[in-house]
Every structure is written in structure tokens, then in C-alpha cells.
XYZ file of C-alpha atoms in Angstrom:
400
model
C -38.881 -94.730 -10.321
C -34.919 -94.531 -11.048
C -32.719 -91.797 -8.758
C -29.931 -89.830 -10.527
C -26.535 -90.570 -9.058
C -26.942 -93.454 -7.886
C -25.418 -96.792 -9.601
C -24.552 -100.657 -7.813
C -22.074 -102.766 -9.119
C -22.128 -106.189 -9.915
C -22.083 -107.914 -6.125
C -25.100 -105.422 -5.450
C -22.773 -102.325 -3.942
C -24.608 -99.498 -4.300
C -22.845 -96.387 -4.798
C -23.307 -92.406 -5.409
C -21.948 -90.438 -8.714
C -20.086 -91.223 -11.216
C -18.823 -94.980 -11.838
C -15.122 -95.568 -11.124
C -15.499 -93.188 -7.884
C -13.250 -94.472 -5.479
C -13.709 -92.239 -2.737
C -15.180 -95.316 0.026
C -15.875 -93.415 2.593
C -17.362 -90.068 3.509
C -16.301 -87.542 5.808
C -16.023 -87.340 9.419
C -19.591 -86.388 10.901
C -19.412 -83.300 13.961
C -21.071 -84.026 16.668
C -22.959 -82.963 18.091
C -25.404 -82.551 15.076
C -25.466 -78.596 14.068
C -29.180 -77.563 13.679
C -30.612 -77.787 9.882
C -33.963 -77.039 8.598
C -36.113 -79.434 7.054
C -35.496 -79.737 3.162
C -32.236 -78.029 3.360
C -29.783 -78.712 1.018
C -27.183 -81.544 1.968
C -23.608 -80.838 2.677
C -21.348 -81.076 -0.494
C -17.575 -82.221 0.547
C -14.871 -81.214 -0.589
C -15.230 -84.240 -3.347
C -18.593 -82.571 -5.022
C -20.147 -85.602 -3.352
C -22.938 -85.414 -0.700
C -21.924 -86.713 2.487
C -23.794 -90.487 3.250
C -26.423 -89.824 5.797
C -26.742 -86.016 4.697
C -30.277 -86.880 3.539
C -30.771 -89.530 6.065
C -30.693 -87.016 8.900
C -31.801 -84.357 6.898
C -34.956 -83.174 9.150
C -32.277 -83.026 11.921
C -28.757 -81.893 10.927
C -27.130 -84.995 12.454
C -24.946 -86.782 9.633
C -22.806 -89.643 10.310
C -19.579 -90.602 7.911
C -21.581 -93.559 6.490
C -19.923 -95.925 3.987
C -21.436 -94.427 0.303
C -21.835 -98.314 -0.509
C -25.418 -97.356 1.504
C -26.667 -94.522 -0.146
C -29.848 -94.101 -0.048
C -32.844 -91.560 -0.806
C -33.883 -88.946 1.142
C -37.087 -90.676 2.287
C -35.689 -92.548 4.671
C -36.428 -91.698 8.935
C -34.931 -88.917 10.536
C -33.479 -89.165 14.424
C -34.126 -87.474 17.041
C -31.924 -86.532 20.715
C -34.752 -84.082 23.301
C -32.470 -81.762 25.327
C -32.394 -81.893 28.295
C -29.252 -83.519 30.824
C -30.661 -86.574 30.378
C -30.715 -87.765 26.526
C -33.711 -89.439 24.637
C -33.294 -91.063 21.545
C -36.389 -91.311 19.846
C -37.004 -92.278 15.752
C -39.054 -90.615 13.796
C -41.154 -92.200 10.973
C -41.227 -91.594 7.424
C -44.526 -90.618 5.606
C -46.023 -93.433 4.356
C -46.577 -92.193 1.239
C -43.109 -91.920 0.738
C -42.790 -95.404 1.402
C -43.410 -96.133 -2.201
C -40.734 -93.790 -3.393
C -37.822 -95.952 -1.591
C -37.119 -98.594 -4.913
C -33.487 -99.935 -4.329
C -32.015 -101.627 -1.528
C -28.582 -103.769 -1.721
C -31.176 -106.486 -1.566
C -32.572 -105.739 -5.517
C -29.367 -105.378 -7.089
C -27.526 -108.605 -5.580
C -26.037 -109.854 -8.206
C -23.128 -112.001 -6.902
C -21.040 -113.653 -9.198
C -22.355 -118.153 -8.951
C -19.900 -120.602 -7.984
C -18.500 -124.072 -6.124
C -19.607 -123.888 -3.054
C -16.857 -124.887 -0.526
C -17.037 -128.544 0.816
C -15.914 -127.415 4.575
C -18.885 -124.952 4.266
C -21.707 -127.436 3.097
C -20.575 -129.122 5.939
C -20.524 -126.521 9.145
C -24.300 -125.724 7.189
C -23.115 -122.637 6.695
C -23.753 -122.880 2.366
C -27.385 -120.504 2.730
C -25.097 -117.424 3.912
C -25.174 -114.734 1.905
C -24.385 -112.177 4.277
C -21.655 -111.639 6.843
C -21.714 -108.399 9.426
C -19.122 -108.242 11.090
C -18.590 -106.848 14.116
C -16.539 -104.688 17.092
C -17.118 -105.302 20.321
C -16.148 -102.878 23.102
C -17.069 -99.547 22.526
C -19.441 -101.121 19.473
C -21.530 -103.527 20.591
C -20.874 -102.685 24.803
C -19.356 -99.510 26.439
C -16.620 -101.376 28.728
C -13.273 -99.544 27.766
C -14.814 -96.322 27.916
C -15.522 -96.728 31.586
C -12.691 -97.698 32.528
C -10.735 -94.662 31.284
C -13.856 -91.910 32.037
C -14.083 -90.809 28.725
C -17.840 -91.782 28.461
C -18.448 -89.767 31.486
C -16.515 -87.048 30.124
C -18.595 -87.449 26.558
C -21.732 -88.129 27.726
C -21.773 -85.397 30.762
C -22.207 -88.385 33.683
C -19.994 -89.015 36.743
C -16.654 -90.312 36.326
C -16.368 -92.090 39.672
C -19.574 -93.605 39.475
C -18.864 -94.709 35.966
C -15.557 -96.085 36.526
C -16.959 -97.882 39.577
C -19.292 -99.728 37.109
C -16.314 -100.409 34.882
C -14.495 -101.963 37.894
C -17.438 -104.307 38.845
C -17.688 -105.757 35.562
C -14.458 -106.333 34.988
C -13.909 -107.948 38.279
C -17.025 -110.586 36.976
C -15.588 -111.392 33.722
C -12.203 -112.403 35.020
C -13.904 -113.989 37.836
C -16.236 -115.900 34.958
C -12.950 -116.231 32.960
C -11.043 -117.491 35.657
C -13.456 -120.036 37.570
C -15.306 -121.377 34.707
C -13.752 -120.502 31.451
C -9.910 -121.700 32.628
C -8.053 -118.291 31.792
C -5.499 -119.061 34.558
C -4.676 -122.301 32.413
C -5.282 -120.612 28.460
C -3.976 -116.661 29.578
C -0.635 -117.504 27.578
C -2.475 -120.074 25.502
C -4.934 -118.212 23.838
C -6.323 -119.130 20.516
C -8.017 -116.755 17.643
C -11.169 -119.118 17.714
C -12.338 -121.954 19.676
C -11.575 -124.640 17.058
C -8.412 -123.822 16.028
C -7.253 -126.617 19.006
C -9.718 -128.926 17.851
C -8.454 -131.681 15.694
C -6.137 -132.661 19.027
C -9.667 -133.449 20.525
C -9.473 -137.047 20.655
C -13.612 -137.234 21.812
C -13.138 -138.634 25.368
C -15.900 -138.280 27.760
C -15.074 -135.036 29.943
C -17.971 -135.667 32.362
C -15.790 -137.095 35.085
C -12.775 -135.811 33.860
C -10.735 -133.817 36.793
C -9.284 -130.671 35.322
C -7.416 -129.467 38.462
C -5.570 -132.971 38.683
C -5.094 -133.402 34.676
C -1.401 -131.846 35.061
C -1.983 -129.354 32.171
C -0.971 -126.594 33.965
C 1.786 -128.165 36.175
C 3.095 -128.654 32.452
C 1.940 -124.822 30.850
C 4.115 -123.499 34.126
C 6.802 -125.348 32.990
C 7.307 -123.795 30.379
C 7.549 -123.190 27.391
C 4.803 -125.773 25.345
C 2.587 -122.627 24.931
C 5.082 -120.994 21.524
C 3.854 -118.716 19.291
C 0.835 -119.395 16.815
C 0.967 -122.308 14.751
C 3.268 -124.427 17.534
C 2.558 -127.360 18.807
C 3.256 -128.736 21.950
C 3.428 -132.394 23.033
C 0.067 -134.377 21.959
C -0.996 -134.894 25.297
C -0.345 -131.397 26.055
C -2.661 -130.199 22.971
C -5.520 -133.015 24.138
C -5.531 -131.460 27.385
C -5.946 -127.905 25.894
C -8.536 -129.165 23.280
C -10.608 -130.702 25.812
C -10.223 -127.063 27.763
C -11.835 -125.228 24.888
C -14.491 -128.039 23.962
C -15.931 -127.716 27.354
C -15.737 -123.763 27.362
C -17.982 -124.334 23.829
C -20.316 -126.526 26.244
C -20.780 -123.778 29.009
C -21.439 -121.277 26.592
C -23.857 -123.456 24.699
C -25.719 -124.273 27.763
C -25.710 -121.014 29.716
C -25.595 -118.245 27.062
C -28.820 -117.738 27.843
C -28.897 -117.992 31.684
C -25.925 -116.804 33.249
C -26.899 -116.600 36.689
C -27.399 -120.147 36.980
C -23.500 -120.675 36.018
C -22.297 -118.235 38.397
C -23.462 -118.272 42.078
C -26.576 -116.999 43.855
C -24.682 -114.184 45.172
C -22.419 -113.275 42.282
C -25.698 -113.794 39.882
C -27.777 -111.062 42.038
C -24.757 -108.421 41.740
C -24.732 -109.670 37.969
C -28.192 -109.005 37.632
C -27.696 -105.235 39.500
C -24.692 -104.610 37.350
C -26.067 -104.976 34.468
C -29.818 -102.666 35.285
C -26.862 -100.008 36.135
C -24.371 -99.885 33.197
C -27.620 -99.688 31.202
C -28.801 -96.961 32.815
C -25.260 -94.912 32.838
C -25.129 -96.029 29.090
C -28.525 -94.873 27.992
C -29.256 -98.512 27.059
C -26.507 -98.951 24.275
C -26.227 -102.320 24.733
C -29.700 -103.128 24.230
C -29.796 -100.774 21.184
C -27.324 -102.648 19.364
C -28.497 -105.890 20.498
C -32.113 -104.907 18.338
C -29.560 -104.312 15.629
C -27.974 -107.779 15.802
C -31.498 -109.240 16.718
C -32.978 -108.505 13.213
C -29.697 -109.983 11.403
C -29.477 -113.394 13.963
C -33.450 -113.630 12.509
C -33.147 -112.690 8.708
C -32.729 -115.984 6.991
C -29.403 -116.017 4.952
C -27.626 -113.877 7.395
C -25.153 -114.141 10.215
C -23.005 -111.681 13.143
C -19.646 -112.196 13.095
C -17.359 -110.692 16.329
C -13.563 -109.769 16.316
C -12.464 -108.683 18.887
C -8.890 -107.374 20.177
C -9.685 -108.736 23.674
C -8.242 -112.235 24.399
C -10.873 -114.991 23.694
C -11.495 -116.423 27.023
C -12.270 -112.822 28.729
C -14.260 -111.977 24.935
C -16.347 -115.223 25.016
C -17.061 -113.885 29.439
C -17.623 -110.731 27.895
C -20.623 -111.785 25.267
C -22.274 -113.904 28.653
C -22.080 -111.152 30.675
C -23.573 -109.129 28.051
C -26.428 -111.347 27.175
C -24.856 -111.917 23.566
C -25.052 -115.367 23.624
C -28.440 -115.043 21.706
C -27.091 -113.210 18.831
C -23.622 -114.827 18.354
C -23.021 -118.475 18.584
C -19.092 -119.445 19.848
C -18.163 -120.607 16.239
C -18.191 -117.256 15.122
C -16.267 -115.385 18.056
C -12.681 -114.160 16.869
C -9.848 -113.047 18.795
C -7.556 -110.838 17.024
C -5.419 -110.244 19.651
C -2.614 -112.129 18.055
C -2.975 -112.074 14.560
C -5.098 -108.699 13.982
C -8.009 -107.657 12.488
C -6.844 -107.660 8.898
C -6.016 -111.960 9.748
C -9.282 -112.670 11.254
C -11.123 -110.580 8.228
C -8.798 -113.068 5.596
C -9.748 -116.249 7.819
C -13.426 -115.109 7.927
C -13.558 -114.515 3.955
C -12.242 -117.746 3.690
C -14.424 -118.996 5.494
C -17.912 -117.804 3.677
C -16.294 -117.512 0.552
C -16.435 -114.498 -1.740
C -19.403 -114.685 -2.813
C -21.129 -113.578 0.277
C -21.893 -110.192 1.228
C -19.558 -108.558 3.935
C -20.649 -105.547 6.084
C -18.801 -104.276 8.645
C -20.063 -102.478 12.081
C -17.041 -100.714 14.376
C -15.723 -97.673 16.088
C -12.407 -98.015 15.320
C -9.660 -97.380 12.663
C -8.034 -100.734 13.008
C -11.789 -102.387 11.751
C -11.489 -99.486 9.293
C -8.815 -100.436 8.296
C -9.512 -104.259 8.132
C -12.919 -103.736 6.150
C -10.936 -101.125 3.575
C -7.765 -103.866 2.436
C -10.589 -106.219 1.941
C -12.826 -104.220 0.627
C -15.685 -104.554 2.773
C -18.298 -101.743 3.469
C -17.758 -99.874 6.819
C -20.798 -98.899 8.861
C -18.980 -96.739 11.597
C -20.595 -96.512 15.165
C -19.568 -93.632 17.932
C -23.096 -92.311 18.915
C -25.965 -94.132 20.083
C -28.383 -92.489 16.780
C -25.344 -94.805 14.809
C -26.609 -97.422 16.422
C -30.382 -96.486 16.326
C -29.870 -95.677 12.245
C -27.930 -98.989 11.551
C -31.362 -100.609 13.256
C -33.167 -98.609 11.020
C -31.462 -99.400 8.139
C -31.978 -103.617 8.435
C -35.816 -102.899 9.560
C -36.008 -101.464 6.194
C -34.208 -103.872 4.022
C -31.662 -101.428 3.085
C -28.305 -103.604 4.321
């Protein structure tokens, strides 16, 4: 059966309302959700369009401001949060008889134009990618900055001092890993957008017995001014040493991304295990919820996770390792927007995968939302545990 008010353009993007409606974003949701009984009519926004997610959460009355490109029918599952001091998030499965009524997903109407794949994409083995999910890091996948500012504790009624201490301990681990293993002392002023940005200067020399401490890189860097703005290159010898460091970072990431304690010393590894457990408990398993959605994408043929973060590249890589994100993010798919901004990072990603690919942006901040809108990419906002659970459910049901 066809659903009234749903249409799709030639790129497979699904819209609610009449074709030509340029309202790409629904109004922000209220938190906590207001009570609403099942079957109650979804709220109508000022523009006359029902808010995306209104029917999705009709049973509980929680209406996140999901992009209406992903408008779906009312047969999707609802999310609930049980009352009490400890918040517990639960999923309610849709009735089995209702599942047959769901006819349209983004896959069903995917009609991207064919075109010649770039030679670079074919060489990188990316010619089979047809859907790219661009993720923010802090406060989307992991809770870190809001621990340091106590905003997470205030929002969810946690002990502010306890969460602050967790944030400070994780910050120490991040910079210890970055400094002791990922050359951050050398690279802080020479940070790149992507690990391969200086790969052209790498001559392929065997680094098994290479001494990074005595190769003269740090002395030249401290002496000055070789590491200037983006695109400004230093001497050939110095650039080669810079490329060696990023190659070693990639090797360490690929070797230890599944077993970070093996890279850390024994006491530090144990401290990391304990800290991760405490952060997971304090944040009600926020990162675990994000990892469920990331894993669905990672395991789905033709899909890839890309990270764009305002954290500098080397600390961002350290965060990926310490929060165990390595299995779902190849290091080649991590970008730092510190120097060039997220809009420019999005442009690089689109150039890399091509315009015949479907892109989805997932984040919590205004910067990635603006970047997504600039490049006409659907934006899925994350602000609560329920948003992560709904994202996972939409991926599991193949609406995204």
C-alpha cells in the first residue's frame, strides 16, 4: 500500500508532504518527553508538517527532531525510559502484524544516477561503497567534554565531582597515549586533517630499527617555523620524517585497536579498564549504545563509518583507541576539522567517495548540522540515549 504524504526524489531521499517543500529540518524536541497516550494525533508544526519521529514515538510522546528525509510509518517501535533514580532505556518491539505494512525505506527508492567511478576510489577499494555515515565524536559517540564541564552530570542528575574526576582521568590517559606512543609532542603544531596527508613524502623506508628520538625532527621543529599553515611544506628531509611518524601511528592503530591494554603498560592498562567501566556506568552506557549503531553500519555491505571531529587528529586517534572505536573506524576514515572546519572536511569526503553515494550525517552540534545542510546531506541529531537507540533501531530495520 502507498502512504499518503510520502514521496521520494531521484536520489532516494524520502520526504513528507508535497514535493517542493524545502523545510529540511523539523522543530527541536522537548526533553524530557511529555506524556501522550497511544493513538493520540501527532503534533503539527507551524509549517503544517508533522514532526519527524512523532509517529515513531507516539506511544510515549518523545519526538526527536529527526530529519524528515527519513519519515517513516507509525508502525515503528517506541522507546521508553522507566522512572526512578537510575534511568533504564528499553525498546518496545512493533506488533508483528504491523511489520508487513511498512513498504518504503530509503533502499527501496534509491535511484542514484550511474557514473564513472574515480580511479582513486577503485584503487582504494571504495568503488563498492554506496552509503557513507559521517559521525561527530564528542557527545555523539562518546561522553567526554561534558564530563569535564559537568554539564552531563547536571543534565542527568549525576554527582558532578565524580563525573569531573572521570573526565580528568580519561583526559590524562588520552594525552599520555598521544604523547608516549603517537608522537603528539612532535606533532602538536604539525597536526594534519588526515593521516595520509603527508604520505606522498614517505619513501617507504623500513622503520623497524628507526630511532624517532634521535632523527632530528624535534630539534628542527622547535627551531622553528617549518610547520606553518596547511599546505605549506618544509624541507624534503623534514617532511619525510613527518611522514614516518604518521605511518608509525597507522601501524600502531591497526595493530592495537582491538587490544589497547597490550600497548599500554600493565598498571596503565588496568587503570584504563577500571576507568572505562566507571564511565560506562556513569553515562548509562552511552558509548555502548553508539557502538551498536556503528557496528550495524560497519557490518553492512556497501556502508562505511567516517568520523569528522574538531579534536586534533592525534588526540582523536587516541580517543578512538581508548574508547574501543578502532573496530568500527579504520584510521583512514578519521578526519580532524581543527584546521579547516567541518564543511571543508565534508567536501573532502564527498570528493573521495563521489556524488553518486548517499550520505548521512550524525551529530550533536550546530557545526556539523550546518556542514550537512551546506552539502545537502541529511542530518540525524543526537542529544539523548533515546536518539541513539532510535538510530540503532532504524538501522536494524533498514530504514537508513
